[in-house]
XYZ file of C-alpha atoms in Angstrom:
335
model
C 0.279 -0.016 0.061
C 1.570 3.167 -1.123
C -0.284 5.249 1.737
C -2.534 5.409 4.121
C -3.861 9.544 3.294
C -6.067 10.063 0.322
C -6.798 12.869 -1.269
C -9.921 14.038 -1.943
C -11.556 12.878 -4.745
C -11.633 15.440 -7.789
C -13.942 17.796 -8.570
C -16.886 16.777 -10.847
C -16.886 19.620 -12.949
C -17.010 20.838 -16.678
C -13.065 20.014 -17.736
C -11.401 22.789 -18.497
C -9.842 21.848 -22.096
C -7.265 23.281 -24.212
C -6.389 23.107 -27.682
C -3.885 20.275 -27.610
C -4.055 19.028 -31.640
C -5.105 20.860 -34.687
C -5.974 18.927 -38.043
C -4.380 20.736 -41.129
C -5.792 20.089 -44.365
C -3.471 21.637 -47.187
C -1.640 23.919 -44.837
C -4.818 25.871 -43.102
C -6.056 24.831 -39.862
C -9.303 22.948 -40.767
C -10.023 21.918 -36.388
C -9.321 21.375 -33.552
C -9.087 18.895 -30.981
C -9.380 19.554 -27.288
C -8.559 17.929 -24.055
C -5.852 17.932 -21.670
C -2.130 16.684 -20.708
C -0.144 15.178 -17.908
C 3.153 14.982 -17.886
C 5.299 14.015 -14.355
C 8.644 13.462 -13.461
C 10.630 10.512 -12.434
C 8.614 11.798 -9.044
C 5.463 11.583 -9.484
C 5.051 15.866 -9.428
C 4.322 17.726 -13.121
C 6.430 18.423 -15.130
C 3.920 19.900 -18.071
C 0.188 19.905 -18.756
C -2.065 21.154 -21.161
C -5.865 22.122 -19.510
C -7.545 20.352 -16.874
C -5.670 17.168 -15.007
C -6.937 16.993 -11.718
C -10.696 17.170 -13.013
C -13.025 14.424 -12.943
C -13.251 11.973 -15.866
C -14.027 8.445 -16.291
C -10.275 6.611 -17.910
C -12.434 3.693 -19.673
C -10.438 0.616 -20.320
C -7.201 2.797 -19.939
C -8.093 1.410 -16.189
C -7.215 -2.059 -16.542
C -3.553 -2.093 -15.251
C -5.168 -1.476 -12.031
C -8.081 -3.580 -12.409
C -5.511 -6.280 -12.924
C -3.351 -5.196 -10.483
C -6.255 -5.682 -8.043
C -7.180 -8.988 -9.329
C -3.882 -10.334 -8.581
C -3.575 -8.474 -4.888
C -6.277 -11.135 -4.507
C -4.454 -13.815 -5.082
C -4.927 -14.380 -9.238
C -2.534 -16.672 -9.781
C -1.762 -15.493 -13.537
C 1.271 -14.107 -15.861
C 2.506 -13.859 -19.212
C -0.121 -13.627 -21.708
C -3.424 -14.615 -19.503
C -2.563 -11.890 -17.161
C -1.720 -9.272 -20.501
C -5.131 -10.843 -21.543
C -6.694 -9.870 -17.867
C -5.265 -6.151 -18.957
C -6.902 -6.210 -22.630
C -8.287 -4.204 -24.979
C -8.506 -7.222 -27.467
C -8.904 -7.273 -30.888
C -10.762 -9.995 -31.390
C -8.515 -12.273 -32.769
C -8.428 -16.721 -32.158
C -5.760 -15.653 -30.239
C -7.443 -13.762 -27.612
C -10.493 -15.857 -27.628
C -8.592 -18.827 -26.950
C -6.648 -17.285 -24.198
C -9.909 -16.580 -21.890
C -11.593 -19.489 -22.692
C -7.576 -21.226 -21.011
C -8.004 -18.624 -17.727
C -12.466 -19.433 -17.997
C -10.817 -23.145 -17.975
C -8.646 -22.984 -15.346
C -11.027 -21.747 -12.865
C -13.405 -24.579 -13.623
C -15.496 -22.206 -15.996
C -16.847 -21.702 -19.370
C -18.120 -18.925 -21.769
C -21.954 -19.353 -20.288
C -20.529 -17.978 -17.084
C -19.703 -14.379 -18.476
C -21.560 -11.487 -17.550
C -19.991 -8.904 -20.051
C -22.344 -7.783 -22.753
C -22.041 -9.909 -26.317
C -20.144 -7.760 -28.670
C -18.192 -8.931 -32.843
C -14.560 -8.485 -32.467
C -13.382 -4.679 -32.141
C -10.629 -5.217 -35.301
C -12.173 -4.315 -37.979
C -10.457 -7.108 -40.314
C -11.064 -9.666 -37.932
C -14.707 -8.406 -37.709
C -15.475 -8.474 -41.102
C -13.825 -12.333 -41.509
C -15.747 -12.501 -38.202
C -19.905 -11.294 -39.863
C -18.657 -13.286 -43.224
C -18.487 -16.844 -41.384
C -22.007 -16.255 -40.160
C -21.288 -15.583 -36.604
C -23.139 -13.342 -34.500
C -22.217 -11.257 -30.962
C -20.524 -13.176 -28.303
C -19.199 -12.308 -24.911
C -16.537 -13.955 -25.737
C -15.393 -11.852 -28.863
C -16.204 -8.419 -26.528
C -12.697 -6.868 -26.140
C -13.395 -7.384 -22.408
C -13.428 -10.892 -22.496
C -10.326 -11.658 -20.912
C -10.836 -9.514 -17.969
C -13.958 -10.739 -17.189
C -12.607 -14.103 -17.397
C -10.049 -12.890 -14.164
C -12.832 -11.389 -12.563
C -14.543 -14.670 -12.482
C -11.340 -16.830 -11.768
C -10.692 -13.591 -8.148
C -13.665 -14.557 -7.194
C -13.729 -18.262 -7.946
C -10.667 -18.637 -5.978
C -11.353 -15.886 -3.567
C -14.813 -18.289 -3.060
C -16.869 -15.402 -4.153
C -20.511 -15.208 -5.815
C -20.255 -15.839 -9.664
C -22.999 -14.059 -10.470
C -23.413 -10.998 -8.930
C -19.589 -10.750 -10.176
C -19.807 -7.162 -11.761
C -22.154 -5.376 -8.607
C -20.543 -2.384 -7.696
C -20.794 -3.894 -3.987
C -19.271 -7.709 -4.904
C -17.168 -8.039 -2.428
C -14.342 -8.271 -5.988
C -15.426 -4.879 -7.154
C -14.855 -3.261 -4.058
C -11.251 -4.784 -3.818
C -10.655 -2.752 -7.049
C -12.041 0.186 -5.732
C -9.899 0.229 -2.586
C -6.810 -0.145 -4.862
C -7.610 1.879 -7.826
C -8.052 4.173 -4.976
C -4.174 3.551 -3.619
C -2.636 3.507 -6.662
C -4.331 6.779 -7.892
C -3.751 8.411 -4.300
C -7.327 10.171 -4.389
C -10.412 8.545 -3.340
C -12.878 7.847 -6.640
C -15.203 10.584 -6.868
C -17.940 8.356 -8.894
C -18.847 5.122 -10.018
C -20.833 4.641 -13.132
C -21.313 1.274 -15.918
C -18.148 0.446 -18.129
C -19.568 -0.386 -21.272
C -18.472 -3.851 -20.868
C -20.549 -3.450 -17.943
C -17.945 -3.837 -15.678
C -18.108 -0.535 -12.387
C -15.958 2.112 -14.343
C -14.532 4.169 -12.015
C -14.370 8.287 -12.389
C -10.009 9.923 -11.676
C -8.510 12.783 -12.569
C -6.070 12.614 -15.122
C -2.762 13.110 -12.823
C -4.655 10.170 -10.449
C -4.427 7.853 -13.684
C -0.732 8.835 -14.873
C 0.463 8.216 -10.853
C -0.504 5.229 -11.084
C 0.232 3.680 -14.190
C 4.027 5.959 -12.949
C 3.169 3.368 -9.642
C 2.708 0.048 -11.412
C 5.932 0.723 -13.919
C 8.070 0.973 -10.978
C 7.218 -1.262 -8.449
C 9.987 -3.678 -7.185
C 10.011 -7.144 -9.561
C 8.026 -10.413 -8.564
C 5.649 -7.543 -6.938
C 1.483 -7.261 -8.197
C 2.192 -4.278 -10.107
C 5.536 -5.286 -11.217
C 3.438 -8.401 -12.926
C 1.250 -6.714 -14.406
C 3.442 -4.131 -15.619
C 6.152 -6.898 -17.163
C 3.232 -9.237 -18.858
C 2.240 -5.833 -20.959
C 4.951 -5.392 -21.925
C 6.061 -8.928 -22.761
C 2.510 -9.823 -24.616
C 2.212 -6.412 -25.893
C -0.229 -7.593 -28.858
C -2.195 -9.630 -26.199
C -2.877 -6.358 -24.344
C -4.381 -5.177 -27.434
C -3.904 -7.019 -30.921
C -1.420 -7.714 -33.721
C -2.442 -4.632 -35.464
C -3.166 -2.269 -32.943
C -1.352 0.750 -32.049
C -0.748 0.736 -28.269
C 0.765 -2.503 -29.210
C 3.183 -1.203 -31.782
C 3.713 2.481 -29.034
C 4.857 -0.531 -26.270
C 7.411 -2.546 -29.039
C 9.076 0.603 -29.762
C 9.531 2.500 -26.751
C 11.975 -0.066 -24.407
C 10.223 -0.459 -21.157
C 6.795 1.748 -21.683
C 3.834 0.315 -20.772
C 0.829 2.085 -22.465
C -2.638 1.410 -22.122
C -6.006 3.023 -24.416
C -9.610 3.806 -23.819
C -12.511 3.823 -25.683
C -12.993 8.443 -25.757
C -9.518 9.551 -26.721
C -7.475 7.961 -23.588
C -3.867 6.780 -23.349
C -1.371 6.553 -20.806
C 1.233 5.606 -20.510
C 4.393 4.968 -18.167
C 7.580 4.017 -18.084
C 10.230 2.154 -15.292
C 11.650 5.088 -14.094
C 8.073 6.510 -12.655
C 8.374 9.162 -16.067
C 4.499 8.931 -17.074
C 2.371 10.782 -18.682
C -2.054 10.988 -19.789
C -4.000 12.189 -21.960
C -7.709 12.790 -22.648
C -9.097 14.380 -25.634
C -12.209 16.125 -25.260
C -14.590 14.607 -28.056
C -13.348 11.456 -27.963
C -11.626 11.727 -31.236
C -9.504 7.916 -31.588
C -7.251 10.300 -34.650
C -5.527 12.621 -32.056
C -4.565 9.992 -28.835
C -1.622 8.613 -30.337
C 0.206 12.022 -32.239
C -0.813 13.868 -28.909
C 0.737 10.903 -26.684
C 3.599 10.502 -28.461
C 4.305 14.075 -28.006
C 3.349 14.052 -24.296
C 6.512 10.986 -24.033
C 8.177 13.671 -26.507
C 8.378 16.649 -23.481
C 8.701 13.577 -20.469
C 11.937 13.210 -22.658
C 11.686 9.505 -24.540
C 13.824 10.282 -27.810
C 11.354 11.661 -30.741
C 13.155 9.037 -33.564
C 11.714 6.500 -31.349
C 8.490 7.912 -31.805
C 8.087 8.768 -35.308
C 5.675 6.535 -36.334
C 3.131 7.565 -34.497
C 3.155 11.317 -35.610
C -0.617 10.300 -36.964
C -1.883 8.963 -40.031
C -2.156 11.640 -42.554
C -4.964 13.643 -44.479
C -5.874 12.758 -47.632
C -7.024 14.138 -50.083
C -8.041 12.651 -54.378
C -6.391 9.618 -52.172
C -3.032 11.011 -51.782
C -1.308 13.385 -47.907
C -2.954 16.891 -48.129
C -2.453 16.733 -44.175
C -1.886 15.953 -40.617
C -3.558 15.481 -37.696
C -0.303 17.850 -35.378
C -0.008 18.372 -31.548
C -0.116 22.276 -30.567
C 3.455 23.811 -30.459
C 3.239 23.502 -26.809
C 3.926 19.880 -27.497
C 6.932 20.067 -28.999
C 9.418 18.495 -26.761
C 12.012 20.567 -25.205
C 15.028 20.877 -26.711
C 18.753 21.923 -24.384
C 21.748 23.749 -25.472
């Protein structure tokens, strides 16, 4: 445990977001993405920020590493690829489905025990193949199924009830909430329901970055280090073979990164440097370019981040522009 004294919950208010990226077409700013960015130094203090990093927001799936830490602390014995899958927003590839079946098998359970919402695979190509095969939505294919299987396994090991494992008052969810507060260093502002049906906790962007830093800088063998190692060593299990977040972890040595719906990205390095990004309009196209710029601000070598500048904006099939982070996010240069 990090501290018995938690900061107050972040304030629930309209976040004071600011421009974080421009949509440039033909040299003209066609659109502006607003948002907020937190960059923490190795000592855990903010070294750079844009917008509002203290207002309450929902981190969506970027909270999954914290949930995985909580489950490992509660006795979940997974490591490696299966622990990475427990923290995943997976693409629905066969390796993800088989991994989820393996977790359920270890618990003596089946897909029928899952309580996440049925869905099609997240990856567009996998989804198209799924539809061509005349397969419908399933709980196994939904991108959170690995986490839900791990939740069930944790409950089975602790003798907790299975049918209501998503209830915020369930022992599992109460244990997760406690660890979320421990890692973020602040009380939860509000609890709602995420898209998959699991409880979702409202944090601050600052708190999310601090939690990621605590996970990546934890001593070897701790639940935090086990989760970080699993996700870094098996990045494709935590996302998918073609996902930008997996490529980002492969590109930057030691980096742990996790994305979330509605334009959320968190990433942290073993020495405690961390970034967290929220794109106000939820636009996925601005998430990775802004996150890459934030990592450069955290003194990650910019040459490692060139592949994450964002996809080109096309006109007539040819590149005519880009999503460009605002100049305030340019790396600091020293003479």
